[in-house]
Amino acid sequence: MSHKRSGLLPGLIVGVLSALVSAAVLGAAVLFQTRLPAAVIAFGNGHPLSLASSLVVALIVALAMGAVRPRSIILIPVAALYAGGAMAAGQIAGSSIMIGSTLHTPPAERGPADLSDITLDNFSAGLPYAPALYRDPLSVSWAAWLYIAVAALAALLLLTLRVVRVRRAQRAQAAEAESESAEPEYRAPFEPAQAPTPKPTTDLFTPRNPTRD
């Protein structure tokens, strides 16, 4: 029956789609971040803005996977993997296009990124340089790994809460259905629990206490 479905397969499919959407949104945010006010970008060395992006990615992935009412525990670590992967993919994609557009544009003509910079040539040219930060020592790349860890942990916690709620609700429904099936048959007030034993009918012409001959 439908209430016994774990939601594993729909959760996996929806999770992949939401991770791709999150990566695309994050890549666009990385590419167009230069259009934001300088005070916003420089605030806290950019860490608050990047942490907020991590939470947005985790929220998109967790809400999308939770919408299928999952009850499979397997989806919980998968959601963390999807969110962390989407965070890394979005950062790499946005940085690749940004680096590629910088390589293809003379310094005198460089300006804020726009939609015309999103090309396959720019992505291919910048892709070898974008993942360099993740290959650096942890003392240098700790911030990038922190953003990935925050996204993964937030998605894990959000989907854990969702799975726990769904499992509790389904257990309560199962217990209610079982109690309803075990409920005794309804009897009207003053109706005896057992019908009285029918007495044999007597003939009007037969005496009540016949005597023996």
CSV table of N, CA and C in Angstrom, one decimal, residues 56-159:
chain,number,residue,atom,x,y,z
A,56,VAL,N,21.2,27.9,1.8
A,56,VAL,CA,20.2,28.0,0.7
A,56,VAL,C,20.3,26.7,-0.1
A,57,VAL,N,21.5,26.2,-0.4
A,57,VAL,CA,21.6,25.0,-1.2
A,57,VAL,C,21.1,23.8,-0.3
A,58,ALA,N,21.4,23.7,0.9
A,58,ALA,CA,20.9,22.7,1.8
A,58,ALA,C,19.4,22.7,1.9
A,59,LEU,N,18.8,23.9,2.0
A,59,LEU,CA,17.3,24.1,2.1
A,59,LEU,C,16.7,23.6,0.8
A,60,ILE,N,17.2,23.9,-0.4
A,60,ILE,CA,16.6,23.5,-1.6
A,60,ILE,C,16.6,22.0,-1.7
A,61,VAL,N,17.8,21.3,-1.4
A,61,VAL,CA,17.9,19.9,-1.5
A,61,VAL,C,17.0,19.2,-0.5
A,62,ALA,N,17.0,19.6,0.7
A,62,ALA,CA,16.2,19.0,1.8
A,62,ALA,C,14.7,19.1,1.5
A,63,LEU,N,14.3,20.3,1.1
A,63,LEU,CA,12.8,20.5,0.9
A,63,LEU,C,12.3,19.7,-0.3
A,64,ALA,N,13.2,19.6,-1.3
A,64,ALA,CA,12.8,18.9,-2.5
A,64,ALA,C,12.7,17.4,-2.2
A,65,MET,N,13.6,16.9,-1.5
A,65,MET,CA,13.6,15.4,-1.1
A,65,MET,C,12.5,15.1,-0.1
A,66,GLY,N,12.3,16.1,0.8
A,66,GLY,CA,11.2,15.9,1.8
A,66,GLY,C,9.8,16.0,1.3
A,67,ALA,N,9.7,16.6,0.1
A,67,ALA,CA,8.4,16.7,-0.5
A,67,ALA,C,7.8,15.4,-0.9
A,68,VAL,N,8.6,14.3,-1.1
A,68,VAL,CA,8.1,13.0,-1.5
A,68,VAL,C,7.7,12.2,-0.3
A,69,ARG,N,7.7,12.8,0.9
A,69,ARG,CA,7.3,12.1,2.1
A,69,ARG,C,8.2,10.8,2.3
A,70,PRO,N,9.5,11.0,2.4
A,70,PRO,CA,10.4,9.8,2.5
A,70,PRO,C,10.4,9.3,3.9
A,71,ARG,N,10.5,8.0,4.0
A,71,ARG,CA,10.7,7.3,5.3
A,71,ARG,C,11.9,6.4,5.3
A,72,SER,N,12.7,6.4,4.2
A,72,SER,CA,13.9,5.6,4.2
A,72,SER,C,15.1,6.4,4.8
A,73,ILE,N,15.8,5.7,5.7
A,73,ILE,CA,16.9,6.3,6.4
A,73,ILE,C,18.1,6.5,5.4
A,74,ILE,N,18.1,5.7,4.4
A,74,ILE,CA,19.2,5.8,3.4
A,74,ILE,C,19.3,7.2,2.8
A,75,LEU,N,18.1,7.8,2.6
A,75,LEU,CA,18.1,9.1,2.0
A,75,LEU,C,18.8,10.2,2.8
A,76,ILE,N,18.9,10.0,4.1
A,76,ILE,CA,19.5,11.0,5.0
A,76,ILE,C,21.0,11.3,4.6
A,77,PRO,N,21.9,10.3,4.6
A,77,PRO,CA,23.3,10.6,4.1
A,77,PRO,C,23.3,11.0,2.7
A,78,VAL,N,22.4,10.5,1.9
A,78,VAL,CA,22.4,10.8,0.4
A,78,VAL,C,22.1,12.3,0.3
A,79,ALA,N,21.2,12.9,1.1
A,79,ALA,CA,20.9,14.3,1.0
A,79,ALA,C,22.1,15.1,1.4
A,80,ALA,N,22.9,14.7,2.4
A,80,ALA,CA,24.1,15.4,2.7
A,80,ALA,C,25.1,15.3,1.5
A,81,LEU,N,25.2,14.2,0.9
A,81,LEU,CA,26.1,14.1,-0.3
A,81,LEU,C,25.7,15.0,-1.4
A,82,TYR,N,24.4,15.0,-1.7
A,82,TYR,CA,23.8,15.8,-2.8
A,82,TYR,C,24.1,17.3,-2.5
A,83,ALA,N,23.9,17.8,-1.2
A,83,ALA,CA,24.0,19.2,-0.9
A,83,ALA,C,25.5,19.6,-1.0
A,84,GLY,N,26.4,18.7,-0.4
A,84,GLY,CA,27.8,19.0,-0.5
A,84,GLY,C,28.3,19.0,-1.9
A,85,GLY,N,27.9,18.1,-2.7
A,85,GLY,CA,28.3,18.0,-4.1
A,85,GLY,C,27.8,19.2,-4.9
A,86,ALA,N,26.5,19.6,-4.6
A,86,ALA,CA,26.0,20.8,-5.3
A,86,ALA,C,26.7,22.0,-5.0
A,87,MET,N,27.2,22.1,-3.7
A,87,MET,CA,27.9,23.3,-3.3
A,87,MET,C,29.3,23.4,-4.0
A,88,ALA,N,30.0,22.2,-4.1
A,88,ALA,CA,31.3,22.2,-4.8
A,88,ALA,C,31.1,22.4,-6.3
A,89,ALA,N,30.1,21.8,-6.9
A,89,ALA,CA,29.9,22.0,-8.3
A,89,ALA,C,29.5,23.4,-8.7
A,90,GLY,N,28.7,24.0,-7.9
A,90,GLY,CA,28.3,25.4,-8.1
A,90,GLY,C,29.5,26.4,-8.0
A,91,GLN,N,30.3,26.2,-7.0
A,91,GLN,CA,31.5,27.0,-6.9
A,91,GLN,C,32.5,26.8,-8.1
A,92,ILE,N,32.7,25.6,-8.5
A,92,ILE,CA,33.6,25.3,-9.6
A,92,ILE,C,33.0,25.8,-10.9
A,93,ALA,N,31.7,25.6,-11.1
A,93,ALA,CA,31.1,26.1,-12.4
A,93,ALA,C,31.2,27.6,-12.5
A,94,GLY,N,30.8,28.3,-11.4
A,94,GLY,CA,30.8,29.8,-11.5
A,94,GLY,C,32.2,30.3,-11.6
A,95,SER,N,33.2,29.7,-10.8
A,95,SER,CA,34.6,30.2,-10.9
A,95,SER,C,35.2,29.9,-12.2
A,96,SER,N,34.8,28.8,-12.8
A,96,SER,CA,35.4,28.4,-14.2
A,96,SER,C,35.0,29.5,-15.2
A,97,ILE,N,33.7,29.8,-15.2
A,97,ILE,CA,33.2,30.8,-16.2
A,97,ILE,C,33.8,32.1,-15.9
A,98,MET,N,34.0,32.5,-14.7
A,98,MET,CA,34.6,33.8,-14.3
A,98,MET,C,36.0,33.9,-14.8
A,99,ILE,N,36.8,32.8,-14.5
A,99,ILE,CA,38.2,32.8,-14.9
A,99,ILE,C,38.3,32.7,-16.4
A,100,GLY,N,37.5,31.9,-17.1
A,100,GLY,CA,37.5,31.9,-18.5
A,100,GLY,C,37.2,33.2,-19.2
A,101,SER,N,36.2,33.9,-18.7
A,101,SER,CA,35.9,35.2,-19.2
A,101,SER,C,37.0,36.2,-19.0
A,102,THR,N,37.7,36.1,-17.9
A,102,THR,CA,38.9,36.9,-17.6
A,102,THR,C,40.0,36.7,-18.6
A,103,LEU,N,40.2,35.4,-18.9
A,103,LEU,CA,41.3,35.0,-19.8
A,103,LEU,C,41.0,35.5,-21.2
A,104,HIS,N,39.8,35.5,-21.6
A,104,HIS,CA,39.4,35.9,-23.0
A,104,HIS,C,39.1,37.3,-23.2
A,105,THR,N,39.2,38.1,-22.1
A,105,THR,CA,38.9,39.6,-22.2
A,105,THR,C,40.1,40.4,-21.9
A,106,PRO,N,40.5,41.3,-22.7
A,106,PRO,CA,41.6,42.2,-22.3
A,106,PRO,C,41.3,43.0,-21.0
A,107,PRO,N,42.4,43.3,-20.3
A,107,PRO,CA,42.2,44.0,-19.0
A,107,PRO,C,41.4,45.3,-19.1
A,108,ALA,N,41.6,46.0,-20.3
A,108,ALA,CA,40.9,47.3,-20.4
A,108,ALA,C,39.5,47.1,-20.7
A,109,GLU,N,39.0,46.0,-21.1
A,109,GLU,CA,37.6,45.8,-21.4
A,109,GLU,C,36.8,45.0,-20.4
A,110,ARG,N,37.5,44.6,-19.3
A,110,ARG,CA,36.8,43.8,-18.3
A,110,ARG,C,35.9,44.6,-17.5
A,111,GLY,N,34.8,44.0,-17.1
A,111,GLY,CA,33.7,44.7,-16.3
A,111,GLY,C,32.9,43.6,-15.6
A,112,PRO,N,31.8,44.0,-15.0
A,112,PRO,CA,31.0,43.0,-14.3
A,112,PRO,C,30.5,42.0,-15.2
A,113,ALA,N,30.4,40.8,-14.7
A,113,ALA,CA,29.9,39.6,-15.5
A,113,ALA,C,28.5,39.8,-16.0
A,114,ASP,N,28.2,39.3,-17.1
A,114,ASP,CA,26.8,39.3,-17.6
A,114,ASP,C,26.5,38.0,-18.3
A,115,LEU,N,25.3,37.9,-18.9
A,115,LEU,CA,24.9,36.6,-19.4
A,115,LEU,C,25.7,36.2,-20.6
A,116,SER,N,26.3,37.1,-21.3
A,116,SER,CA,27.1,36.8,-22.5
A,116,SER,C,28.4,36.0,-22.1
A,117,ASP,N,28.8,36.1,-20.8
A,117,ASP,CA,30.0,35.4,-20.4
A,117,ASP,C,29.8,33.9,-20.2
A,118,ILE,N,28.5,33.5,-20.1
A,118,ILE,CA,28.2,32.1,-19.9
A,118,ILE,C,28.3,31.4,-21.2
A,119,THR,N,29.5,30.9,-21.5
A,119,THR,CA,29.7,30.2,-22.7
A,119,THR,C,30.5,28.9,-22.4
A,120,LEU,N,30.5,28.0,-23.3
A,120,LEU,CA,31.2,26.8,-23.1
A,120,LEU,C,32.7,27.0,-23.2
A,121,ASP,N,33.1,28.0,-24.1
A,121,ASP,CA,34.5,28.3,-24.2
A,121,ASP,C,35.1,28.8,-22.9
A,122,ASN,N,34.4,29.7,-22.3
A,122,ASN,CA,34.8,30.3,-21.0
A,122,ASN,C,34.9,29.2,-19.9
A,123,PHE,N,33.9,28.4,-19.9
A,123,PHE,CA,33.9,27.3,-18.9
A,123,PHE,C,35.0,26.3,-19.1
A,124,SER,N,35.3,25.9,-20.3
A,124,SER,CA,36.4,25.0,-20.6
A,124,SER,C,37.8,25.7,-20.3
A,125,ALA,N,37.9,27.0,-20.6
A,125,ALA,CA,39.2,27.6,-20.4
A,125,ALA,C,39.5,27.8,-18.9
A,126,GLY,N,38.4,28.0,-18.1
A,126,GLY,CA,38.7,28.2,-16.7
A,126,GLY,C,38.6,27.0,-15.8
A,127,LEU,N,38.0,25.9,-16.4
A,127,LEU,CA,37.9,24.7,-15.5
A,127,LEU,C,39.2,24.1,-15.0
A,128,PRO,N,40.3,24.1,-15.7
A,128,PRO,CA,41.5,23.6,-15.1
A,128,PRO,C,42.0,24.4,-13.9
A,129,TYR,N,41.6,25.7,-13.7
A,129,TYR,CA,42.1,26.5,-12.6
A,129,TYR,C,41.1,26.5,-11.5
A,130,ALA,N,39.8,26.3,-11.7
A,130,ALA,CA,38.8,26.5,-10.6
A,130,ALA,C,39.0,25.5,-9.5
A,131,PRO,N,39.2,24.2,-9.7
A,131,PRO,CA,39.3,23.3,-8.6
A,131,PRO,C,40.7,23.4,-7.8
A,132,ALA,N,41.5,24.4,-8.2
A,132,ALA,CA,42.8,24.5,-7.5
A,132,ALA,C,42.7,24.7,-6.0
A,133,LEU,N,41.7,25.5,-5.6
A,133,LEU,CA,41.6,25.8,-4.2
A,133,LEU,C,41.4,24.5,-3.4
A,134,TYR,N,40.6,23.6,-3.9
A,134,TYR,CA,40.3,22.3,-3.1
A,134,TYR,C,41.6,21.4,-3.0
A,135,ARG,N,42.5,21.7,-3.9
A,135,ARG,CA,43.8,20.8,-3.9
A,135,ARG,C,44.8,21.5,-3.0
A,136,ASP,N,44.6,22.7,-2.5
A,136,ASP,CA,45.6,23.4,-1.7
A,136,ASP,C,45.6,22.8,-0.3
A,137,PRO,N,46.6,23.0,0.5
A,137,PRO,CA,46.5,22.5,1.9
A,137,PRO,C,45.3,23.1,2.7
A,138,LEU,N,44.9,22.4,3.7
A,138,LEU,CA,43.7,22.7,4.4
A,138,LEU,C,43.8,24.1,5.1
A,139,SER,N,45.0,24.5,5.4
A,139,SER,CA,45.2,25.9,6.0
A,139,SER,C,44.8,27.0,5.0
A,140,VAL,N,44.8,26.6,3.7
A,140,VAL,CA,44.5,27.6,2.7
A,140,VAL,C,43.0,27.4,2.2
A,141,SER,N,42.6,26.1,2.1
A,141,SER,CA,41.3,25.8,1.5
A,141,SER,C,40.3,25.5,2.5
A,142,TRP,N,40.5,25.8,3.8
A,142,TRP,CA,39.6,25.5,4.9
A,142,TRP,C,38.2,26.1,4.7
A,143,ALA,N,38.2,27.4,4.1
A,143,ALA,CA,36.9,28.1,4.0
A,143,ALA,C,36.0,27.3,2.9
A,144,ALA,N,36.6,26.9,1.8
A,144,ALA,CA,35.8,26.2,0.8
A,144,ALA,C,35.3,24.9,1.3
A,145,TRP,N,36.1,24.2,2.1
A,145,TRP,CA,35.6,22.9,2.7
A,145,TRP,C,34.6,23.2,3.7
A,146,LEU,N,34.7,24.3,4.4
A,146,LEU,CA,33.7,24.6,5.5
A,146,LEU,C,32.3,24.9,4.8
A,147,TYR,N,32.3,25.6,3.7
A,147,TYR,CA,31.0,25.8,3.1
A,147,TYR,C,30.4,24.5,2.6
A,148,ILE,N,31.2,23.6,2.1
A,148,ILE,CA,30.6,22.3,1.7
A,148,ILE,C,30.1,21.5,2.9
A,149,ALA,N,30.9,21.5,4.0
A,149,ALA,CA,30.5,20.8,5.2
A,149,ALA,C,29.2,21.4,5.8
A,150,VAL,N,29.0,22.7,5.8
A,150,VAL,CA,27.8,23.3,6.3
A,150,VAL,C,26.6,23.0,5.5
A,151,ALA,N,26.8,23.0,4.2
A,151,ALA,CA,25.6,22.6,3.3
A,151,ALA,C,25.3,21.1,3.5
A,152,ALA,N,26.3,20.2,3.6
A,152,ALA,CA,26.0,18.8,3.8
A,152,ALA,C,25.3,18.6,5.2
A,153,LEU,N,25.8,19.2,6.2
A,153,LEU,CA,25.3,19.0,7.6
A,153,LEU,C,23.9,19.6,7.7
A,154,ALA,N,23.6,20.7,7.1
A,154,ALA,CA,22.3,21.3,7.2
A,154,ALA,C,21.3,20.4,6.5
A,155,ALA,N,21.6,19.9,5.3
A,155,ALA,CA,20.7,19.1,4.6
A,155,ALA,C,20.5,17.8,5.3
A,156,LEU,N,21.5,17.2,6.0
A,156,LEU,CA,21.3,16.0,6.7
A,156,LEU,C,20.4,16.2,7.9
A,157,LEU,N,20.5,17.3,8.6
A,157,LEU,CA,19.7,17.6,9.8
A,157,LEU,C,18.2,17.8,9.3
A,158,LEU,N,18.1,18.6,8.3
A,158,LEU,CA,16.7,18.9,7.8
A,158,LEU,C,16.0,17.7,7.3
A,159,LEU,N,16.6,16.9,6.6
A,159,LEU,CA,16.0,15.7,6.1
A,159,LEU,C,15.8,14.6,7.2
